[in-house]
mmCIF file of C-alpha atoms in Angstrom:
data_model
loop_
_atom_site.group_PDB
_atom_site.id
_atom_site.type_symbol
_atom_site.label_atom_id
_atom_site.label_comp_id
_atom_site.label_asym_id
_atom_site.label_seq_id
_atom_site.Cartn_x
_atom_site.Cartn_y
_atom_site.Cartn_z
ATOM 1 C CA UNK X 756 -98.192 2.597 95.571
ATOM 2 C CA UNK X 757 -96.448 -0.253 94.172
ATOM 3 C CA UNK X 758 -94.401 1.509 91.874
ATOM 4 C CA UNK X 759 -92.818 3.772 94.053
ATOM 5 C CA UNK X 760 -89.590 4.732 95.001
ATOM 6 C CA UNK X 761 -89.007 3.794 98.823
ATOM 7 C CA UNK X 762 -87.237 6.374 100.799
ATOM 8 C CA UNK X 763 -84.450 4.836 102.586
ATOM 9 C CA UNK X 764 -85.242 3.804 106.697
ATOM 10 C CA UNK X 765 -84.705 6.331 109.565
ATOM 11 C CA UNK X 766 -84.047 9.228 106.831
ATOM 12 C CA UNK X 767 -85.942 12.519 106.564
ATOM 13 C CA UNK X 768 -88.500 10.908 104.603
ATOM 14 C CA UNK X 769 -89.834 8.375 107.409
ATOM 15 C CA UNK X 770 -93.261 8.477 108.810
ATOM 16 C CA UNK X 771 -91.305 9.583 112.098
ATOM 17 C CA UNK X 772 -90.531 13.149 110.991
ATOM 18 C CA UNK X 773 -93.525 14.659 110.753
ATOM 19 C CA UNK X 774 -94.370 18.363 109.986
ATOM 20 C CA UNK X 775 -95.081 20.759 106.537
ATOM 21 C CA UNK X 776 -92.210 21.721 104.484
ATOM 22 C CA UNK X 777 -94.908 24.000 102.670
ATOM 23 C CA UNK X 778 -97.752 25.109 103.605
ATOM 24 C CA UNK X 779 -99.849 26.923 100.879
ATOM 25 C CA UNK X 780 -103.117 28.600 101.680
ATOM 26 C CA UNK X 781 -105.558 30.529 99.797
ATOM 27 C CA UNK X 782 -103.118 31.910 97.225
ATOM 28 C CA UNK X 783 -103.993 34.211 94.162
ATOM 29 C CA UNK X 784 -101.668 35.723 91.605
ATOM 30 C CA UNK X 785 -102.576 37.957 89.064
ATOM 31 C CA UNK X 786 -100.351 39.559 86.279
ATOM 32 C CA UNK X 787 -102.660 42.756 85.605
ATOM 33 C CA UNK X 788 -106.341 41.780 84.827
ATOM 34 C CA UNK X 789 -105.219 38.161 84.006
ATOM 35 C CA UNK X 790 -105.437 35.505 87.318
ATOM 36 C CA UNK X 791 -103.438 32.617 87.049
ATOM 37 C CA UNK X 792 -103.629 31.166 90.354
ATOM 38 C CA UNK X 793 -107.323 31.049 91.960
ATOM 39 C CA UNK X 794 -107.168 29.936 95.504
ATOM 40 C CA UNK X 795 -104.083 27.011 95.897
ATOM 41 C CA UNK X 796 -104.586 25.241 99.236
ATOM 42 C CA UNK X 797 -101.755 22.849 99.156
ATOM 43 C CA UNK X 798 -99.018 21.521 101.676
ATOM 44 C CA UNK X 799 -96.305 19.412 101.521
ATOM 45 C CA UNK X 800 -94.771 17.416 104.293
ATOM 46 C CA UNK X 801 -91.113 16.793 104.996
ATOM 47 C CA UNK X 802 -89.381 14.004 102.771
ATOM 48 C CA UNK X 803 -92.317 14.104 100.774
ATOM 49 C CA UNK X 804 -92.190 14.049 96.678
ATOM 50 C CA UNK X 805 -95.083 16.027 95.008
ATOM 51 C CA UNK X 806 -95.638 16.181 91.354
ATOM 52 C CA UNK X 807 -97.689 18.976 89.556
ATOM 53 C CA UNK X 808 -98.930 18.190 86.088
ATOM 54 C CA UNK X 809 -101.285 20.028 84.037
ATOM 55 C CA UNK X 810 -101.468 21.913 80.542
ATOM 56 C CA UNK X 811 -99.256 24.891 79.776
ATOM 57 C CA UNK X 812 -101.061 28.010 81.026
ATOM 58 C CA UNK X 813 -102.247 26.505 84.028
ATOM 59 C CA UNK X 814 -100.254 27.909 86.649
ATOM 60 C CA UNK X 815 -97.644 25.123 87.629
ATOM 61 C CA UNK X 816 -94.554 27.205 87.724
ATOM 62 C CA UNK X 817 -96.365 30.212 88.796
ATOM 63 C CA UNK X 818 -96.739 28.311 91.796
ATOM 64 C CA UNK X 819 -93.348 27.418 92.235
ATOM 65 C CA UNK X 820 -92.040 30.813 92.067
ATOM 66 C CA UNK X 821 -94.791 31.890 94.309
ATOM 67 C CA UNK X 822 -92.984 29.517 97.136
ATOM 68 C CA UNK X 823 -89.349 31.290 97.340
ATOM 69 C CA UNK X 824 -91.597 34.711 96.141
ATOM 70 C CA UNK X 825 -89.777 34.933 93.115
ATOM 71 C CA UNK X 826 -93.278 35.916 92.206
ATOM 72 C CA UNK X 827 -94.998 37.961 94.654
ATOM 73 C CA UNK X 828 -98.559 36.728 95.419
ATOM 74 C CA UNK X 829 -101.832 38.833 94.801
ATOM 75 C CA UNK X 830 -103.221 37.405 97.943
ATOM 76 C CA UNK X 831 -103.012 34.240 100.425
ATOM 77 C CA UNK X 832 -100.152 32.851 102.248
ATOM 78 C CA UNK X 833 -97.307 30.839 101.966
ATOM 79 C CA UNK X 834 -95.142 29.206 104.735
ATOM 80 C CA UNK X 835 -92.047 27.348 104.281
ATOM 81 C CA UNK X 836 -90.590 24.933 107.020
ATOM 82 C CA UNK X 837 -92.979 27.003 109.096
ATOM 83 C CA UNK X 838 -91.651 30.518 108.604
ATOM 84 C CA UNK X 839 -94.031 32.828 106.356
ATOM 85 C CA UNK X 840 -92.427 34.050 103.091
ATOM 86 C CA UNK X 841 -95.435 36.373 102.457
ATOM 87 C CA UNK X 842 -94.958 38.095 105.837
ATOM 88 C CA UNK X 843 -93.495 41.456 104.643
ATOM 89 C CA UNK X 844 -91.317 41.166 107.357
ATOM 90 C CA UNK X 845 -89.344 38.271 106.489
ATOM 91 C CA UNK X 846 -86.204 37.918 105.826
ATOM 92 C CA UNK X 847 -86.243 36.111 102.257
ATOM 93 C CA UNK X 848 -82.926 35.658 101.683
ATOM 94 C CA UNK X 849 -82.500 33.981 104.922
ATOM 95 C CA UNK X 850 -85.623 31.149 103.910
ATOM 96 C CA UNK X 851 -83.864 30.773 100.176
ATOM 97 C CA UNK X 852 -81.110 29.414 101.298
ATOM 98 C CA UNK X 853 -83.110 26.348 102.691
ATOM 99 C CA UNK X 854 -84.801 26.453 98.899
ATOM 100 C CA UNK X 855 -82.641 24.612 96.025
ATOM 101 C CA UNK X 856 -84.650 25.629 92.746
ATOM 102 C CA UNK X 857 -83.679 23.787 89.468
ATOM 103 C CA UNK X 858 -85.448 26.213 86.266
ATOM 104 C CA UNK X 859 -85.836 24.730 82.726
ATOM 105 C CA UNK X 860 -83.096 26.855 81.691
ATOM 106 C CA UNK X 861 -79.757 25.775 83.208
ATOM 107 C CA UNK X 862 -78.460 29.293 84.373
ATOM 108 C CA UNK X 863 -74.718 28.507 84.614
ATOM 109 C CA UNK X 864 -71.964 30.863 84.067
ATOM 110 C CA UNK X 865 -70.307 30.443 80.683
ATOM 111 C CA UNK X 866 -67.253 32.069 81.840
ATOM 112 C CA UNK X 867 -66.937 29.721 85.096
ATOM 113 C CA UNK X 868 -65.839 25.808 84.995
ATOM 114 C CA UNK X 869 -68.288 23.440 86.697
ATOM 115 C CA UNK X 870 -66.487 23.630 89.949
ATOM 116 C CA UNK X 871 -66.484 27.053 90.009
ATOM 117 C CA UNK X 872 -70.202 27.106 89.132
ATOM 118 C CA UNK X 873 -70.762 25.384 91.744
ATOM 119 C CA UNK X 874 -68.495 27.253 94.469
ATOM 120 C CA UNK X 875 -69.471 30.613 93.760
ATOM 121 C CA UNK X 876 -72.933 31.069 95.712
ATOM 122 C CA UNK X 877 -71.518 28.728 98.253
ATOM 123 C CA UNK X 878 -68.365 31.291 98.966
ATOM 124 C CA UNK X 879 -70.313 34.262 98.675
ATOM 125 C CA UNK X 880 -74.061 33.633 100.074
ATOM 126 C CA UNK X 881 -72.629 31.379 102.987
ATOM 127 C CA UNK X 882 -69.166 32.782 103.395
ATOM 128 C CA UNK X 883 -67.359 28.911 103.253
ATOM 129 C CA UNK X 884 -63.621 29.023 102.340
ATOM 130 C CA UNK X 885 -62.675 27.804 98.956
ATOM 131 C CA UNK X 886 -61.442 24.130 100.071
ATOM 132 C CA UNK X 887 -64.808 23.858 101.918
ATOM 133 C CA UNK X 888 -66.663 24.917 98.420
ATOM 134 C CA UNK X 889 -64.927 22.717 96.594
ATOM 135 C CA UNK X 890 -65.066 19.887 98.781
ATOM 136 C CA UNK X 891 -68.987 20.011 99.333
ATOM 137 C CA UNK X 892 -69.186 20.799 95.112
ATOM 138 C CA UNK X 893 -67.086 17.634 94.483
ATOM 139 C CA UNK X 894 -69.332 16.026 96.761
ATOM 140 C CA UNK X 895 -72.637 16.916 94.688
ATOM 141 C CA UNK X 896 -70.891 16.420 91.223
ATOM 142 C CA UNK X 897 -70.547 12.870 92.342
ATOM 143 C CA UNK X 898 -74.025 12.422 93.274
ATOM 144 C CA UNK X 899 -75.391 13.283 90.079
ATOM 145 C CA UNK X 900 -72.366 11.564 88.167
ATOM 146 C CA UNK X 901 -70.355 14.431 86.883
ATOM 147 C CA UNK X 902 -66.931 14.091 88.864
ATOM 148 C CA UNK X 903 -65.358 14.019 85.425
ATOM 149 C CA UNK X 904 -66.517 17.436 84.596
ATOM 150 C CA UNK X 905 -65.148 19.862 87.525
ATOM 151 C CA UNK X 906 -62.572 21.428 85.424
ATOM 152 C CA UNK X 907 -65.135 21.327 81.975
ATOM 153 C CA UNK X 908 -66.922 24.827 80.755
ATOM 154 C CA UNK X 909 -71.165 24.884 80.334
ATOM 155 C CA UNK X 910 -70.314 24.954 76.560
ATOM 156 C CA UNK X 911 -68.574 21.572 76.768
ATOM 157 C CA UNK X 912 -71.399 19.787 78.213
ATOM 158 C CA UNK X 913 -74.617 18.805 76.887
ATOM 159 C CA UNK X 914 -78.038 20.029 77.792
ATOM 160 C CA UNK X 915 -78.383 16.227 80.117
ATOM 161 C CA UNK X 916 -74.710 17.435 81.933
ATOM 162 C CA UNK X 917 -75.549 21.124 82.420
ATOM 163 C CA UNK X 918 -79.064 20.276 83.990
ATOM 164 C CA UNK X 919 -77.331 18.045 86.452
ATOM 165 C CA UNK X 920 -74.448 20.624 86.844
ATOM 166 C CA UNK X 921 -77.633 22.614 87.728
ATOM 167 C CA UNK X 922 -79.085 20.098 90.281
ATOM 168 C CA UNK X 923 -75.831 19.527 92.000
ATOM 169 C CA UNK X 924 -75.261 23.441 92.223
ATOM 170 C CA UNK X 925 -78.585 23.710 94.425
ATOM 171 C CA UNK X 926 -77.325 20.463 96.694
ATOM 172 C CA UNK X 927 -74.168 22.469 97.331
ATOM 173 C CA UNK X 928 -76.208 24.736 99.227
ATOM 174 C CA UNK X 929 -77.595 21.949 101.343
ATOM 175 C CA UNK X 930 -80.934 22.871 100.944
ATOM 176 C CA UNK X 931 -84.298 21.594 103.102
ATOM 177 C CA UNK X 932 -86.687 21.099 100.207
ATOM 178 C CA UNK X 933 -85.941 21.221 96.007
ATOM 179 C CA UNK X 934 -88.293 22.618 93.657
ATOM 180 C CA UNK X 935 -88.099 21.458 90.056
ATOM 181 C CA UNK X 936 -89.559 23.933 87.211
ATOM 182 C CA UNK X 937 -89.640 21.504 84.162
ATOM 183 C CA UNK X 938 -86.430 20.259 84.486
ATOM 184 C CA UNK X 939 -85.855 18.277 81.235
ATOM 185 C CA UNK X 940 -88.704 20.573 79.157
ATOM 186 C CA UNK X 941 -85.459 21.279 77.468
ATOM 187 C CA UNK X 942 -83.484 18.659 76.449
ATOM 188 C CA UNK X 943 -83.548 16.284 73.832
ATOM 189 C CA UNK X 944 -85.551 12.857 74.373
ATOM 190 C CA UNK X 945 -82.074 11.124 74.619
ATOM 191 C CA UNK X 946 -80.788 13.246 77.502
ATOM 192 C CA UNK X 947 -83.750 13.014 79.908
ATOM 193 C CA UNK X 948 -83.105 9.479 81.452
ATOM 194 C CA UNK X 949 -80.163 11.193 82.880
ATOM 195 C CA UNK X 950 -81.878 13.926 84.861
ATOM 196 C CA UNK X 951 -84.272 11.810 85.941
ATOM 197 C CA UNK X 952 -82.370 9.342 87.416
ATOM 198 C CA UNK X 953 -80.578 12.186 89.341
ATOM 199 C CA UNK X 954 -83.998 13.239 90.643
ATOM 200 C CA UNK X 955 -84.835 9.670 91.607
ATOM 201 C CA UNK X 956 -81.656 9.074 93.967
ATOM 202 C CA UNK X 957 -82.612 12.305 95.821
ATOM 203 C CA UNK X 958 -86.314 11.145 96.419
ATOM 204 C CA UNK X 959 -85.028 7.278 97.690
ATOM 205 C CA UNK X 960 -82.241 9.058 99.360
ATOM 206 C CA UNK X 961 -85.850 11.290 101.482
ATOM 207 C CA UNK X 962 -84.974 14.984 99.831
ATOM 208 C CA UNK X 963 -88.107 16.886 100.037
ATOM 209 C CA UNK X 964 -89.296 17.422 96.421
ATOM 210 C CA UNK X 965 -92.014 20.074 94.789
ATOM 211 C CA UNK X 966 -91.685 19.160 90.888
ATOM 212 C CA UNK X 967 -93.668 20.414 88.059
ATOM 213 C CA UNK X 968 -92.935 18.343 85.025
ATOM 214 C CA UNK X 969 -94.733 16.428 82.209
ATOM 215 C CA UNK X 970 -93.015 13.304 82.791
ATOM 216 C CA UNK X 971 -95.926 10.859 83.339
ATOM 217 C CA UNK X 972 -94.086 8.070 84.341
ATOM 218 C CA UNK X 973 -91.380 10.045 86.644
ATOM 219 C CA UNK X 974 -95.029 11.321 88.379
ATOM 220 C CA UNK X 975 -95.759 7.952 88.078
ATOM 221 C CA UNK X 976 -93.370 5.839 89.503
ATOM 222 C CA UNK X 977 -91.782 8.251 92.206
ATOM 223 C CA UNK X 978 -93.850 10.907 93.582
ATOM 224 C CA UNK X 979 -96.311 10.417 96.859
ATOM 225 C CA UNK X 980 -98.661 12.615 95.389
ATOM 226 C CA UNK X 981 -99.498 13.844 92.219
ATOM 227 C CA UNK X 982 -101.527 16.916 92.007
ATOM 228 C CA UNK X 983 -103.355 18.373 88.048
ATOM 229 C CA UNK X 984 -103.935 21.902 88.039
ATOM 230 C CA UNK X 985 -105.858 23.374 85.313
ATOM 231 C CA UNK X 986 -106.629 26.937 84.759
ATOM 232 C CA UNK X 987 -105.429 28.243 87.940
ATOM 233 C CA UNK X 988 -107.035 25.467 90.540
ATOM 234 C CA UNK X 989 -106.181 22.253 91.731
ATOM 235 C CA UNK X 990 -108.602 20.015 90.211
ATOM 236 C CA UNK X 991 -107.384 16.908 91.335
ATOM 237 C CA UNK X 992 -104.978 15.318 93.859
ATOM 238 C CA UNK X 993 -103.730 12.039 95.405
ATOM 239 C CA UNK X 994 -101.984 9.099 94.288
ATOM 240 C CA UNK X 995 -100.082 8.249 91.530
ATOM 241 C CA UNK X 996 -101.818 5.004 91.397
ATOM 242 C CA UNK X 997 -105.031 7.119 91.333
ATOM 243 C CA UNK X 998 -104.580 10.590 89.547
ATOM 244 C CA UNK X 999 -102.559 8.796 86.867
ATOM 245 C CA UNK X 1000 -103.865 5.286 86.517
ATOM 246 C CA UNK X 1001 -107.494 5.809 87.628
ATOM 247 C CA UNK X 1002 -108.581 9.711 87.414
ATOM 248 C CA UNK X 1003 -111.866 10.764 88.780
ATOM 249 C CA UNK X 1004 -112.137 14.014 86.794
ATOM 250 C CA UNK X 1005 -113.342 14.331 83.230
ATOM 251 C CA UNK X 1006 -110.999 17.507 82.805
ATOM 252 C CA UNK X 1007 -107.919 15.067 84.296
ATOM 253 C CA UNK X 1008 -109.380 12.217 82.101
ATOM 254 C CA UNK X 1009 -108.804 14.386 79.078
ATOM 255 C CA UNK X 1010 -105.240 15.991 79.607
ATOM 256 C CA UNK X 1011 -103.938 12.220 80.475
ATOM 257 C CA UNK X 1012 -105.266 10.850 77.670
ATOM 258 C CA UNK X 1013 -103.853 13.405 75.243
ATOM 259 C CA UNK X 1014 -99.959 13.625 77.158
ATOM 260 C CA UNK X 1015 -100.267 9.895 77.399
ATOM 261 C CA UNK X 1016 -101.160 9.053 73.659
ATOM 262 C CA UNK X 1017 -100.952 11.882 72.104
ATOM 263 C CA UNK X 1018 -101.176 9.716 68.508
ATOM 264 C CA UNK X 1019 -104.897 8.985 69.518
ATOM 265 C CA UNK X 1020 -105.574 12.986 69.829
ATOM 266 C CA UNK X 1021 -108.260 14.199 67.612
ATOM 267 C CA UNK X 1022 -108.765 17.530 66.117
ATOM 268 C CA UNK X 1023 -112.009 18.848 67.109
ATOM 269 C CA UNK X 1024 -114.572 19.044 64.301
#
C-alpha cells in the first residue's frame, strides 16, 4: 500500500507484536424487530488502523458501541485485548479504561476549561493527583496542537479545536486501542484537515485505531484495512489499494462511486 502511513520502527505497530486488539465473532444486534448487525466476524490486531465505510443505516457505529458495550449485543461475542466484554461477568469498567472513544459530538463540559476537561476522568476514574492530570493533559494538548488552549472554555473553540480537545481527552487516559465514531461528520469542510491530521500522527506514531468515517481518502491513504458494511454485514474487506481503488463488489462499486463523485449520481428513473 503505497500510500500509506508507515508506523514508526520497533513501536506497537511492528510486525513483532503480534496478537488481536479485537476480536469480533458472530455478533447480532437488534433494536426490537429491527436487526442492524447480522453476523460481524471481524478482528483487529495490535497497532493496526481499520476503517469502516458504508451508507448511513448500515451498522458502522452500532458496531463501535457494540465493542466497549455501550450497546449491548443480541448475540455473539466480543473480546478486547483478549478479555470478553460480553461475558456477563466482566468487569466493564475495568476494559474501558484501555478504550479511548472519540463520538461525532464532542461531549465536553461547557462549564470546565480545556485542562480541566481533560483532568477530570483522569482524577476521578484513575485516582492521579492534580499535577499528574495536568501534566499528562498538557502532554496530549500538545500532541494534537492545542497547548494554547488549556485555560480556553468549549464555547471559545471551534468545532476543528473541540474535536481535538476531544481526541486528546481519550489519550489522557492512555488508552490500548481508539475508536473513532465519525469524527469530523460534524464540522465544517474547512475544519476537517485538522482532525485528520491529529488522527494521522497517532496511526504513524502505531496507536491501534477502529474508525468509522466517510473520509475516502483518510481510508485511503492511512488505514491497513478498509472494511464496507452494508445493511448489517460486512460485504467487503481488505486493502485500501483494493476496497477503494479496485472493489470487487457491485454493492461496494456503487456506494464508492456515489461518495466519490457524488456530481455524477443519477436519480433513478
Amino acid at each position: 500500500m503505497a500510500a500509506s502511513i508507515k508506523k514508526k520502527d520497533g513501536g506497537p505497530g511492528t510486525p513483532a507484536e503480534s496478537g488481536e486488539a479485537i476480536q469480533i465473532e458472530g455478533l447480532h444486534k437488534s433494536f426490537g424487530d429491527l436487526e442492524v448487525l447480522k453476523g460481524i466476524d471481524l478482528s483487529v490486531k495490535r497497532g493496526e488502523v481499520v476503517c469502516v465505510i458504508g451508507p448511513s443505516g448500515s451498522g458502522k457505529s452500532t458496531l463501535l458501541r457494540c465493542v466497549n458495550l455501550l450497546e449491548e449485543p443480541t448475540s455473539g461475542k466480543v473480546s478486547v485485548a483478549g478479555t470478553e466484554v460480553t461475558d456477563p461477568d466482566v468487569d466493564i469498567d475495568r476494559v474501558r479504561r484501555g478504550i479511548g472513544m472519540v463520538f461525532q459530538a464532542f461531549n465536553l463540559f461547557p462549564h470546565l476549561t480545556v485542562l480541566e476537561n481533560l483532568g477530570i476522568a483522569q482524577r476521578r476514574v484513575l485516582g492521579r493527583d492534580k499535577e499528574l492530570a495536568e501534566r499528562t493533559a498538557r502532554h496530549n494538548l500538545e500532541r494534537v496542537g492545542l497547548t494554547d488552549k488549556e485555560d480556553a472554555y468549549p464555547a471559545k473553540l471551534s468545532g476543528g479545536q473541540q474535536q481535538r480537545v476531544a481526541i486528546a481527552r481519550a489519550l489522557s487516559m492512555e488508552p490500548e486501542l481508539m475508536l473513532f465514531d465519525e469524527p469530523t461528520s460534524a464540522l465544517d469542510p474547512e475544519l476537517v484537515g485538522d482532525v485528520l491530521a491529529v488522527m494521522r500522527k497517532l496511526a504513524k506514531e502505531g496507536m491501534t485505531m477502529l474508525v468509522v468515517t466517510h473520509e475516502m481518502s483518510f481510508a485511503r491513504e492511512v488505514a491497513d484495512r478498509v472494511v464496507f458494511m452494508d445493511e448489517g454485514v460486512i460485504v467487503e474487506q481488505g486493502t485500501p489499494d483494493r476496497v477503494v481503488g479496485d472493489p470487487q463488489h457491485p454493492r461496494t462499486r456503487s456506494f464508492l462511486a456515489r461518495v466519490l463523485d457524488p456530481a455524477a449520481a443519477q436519480l433513478p428513473e
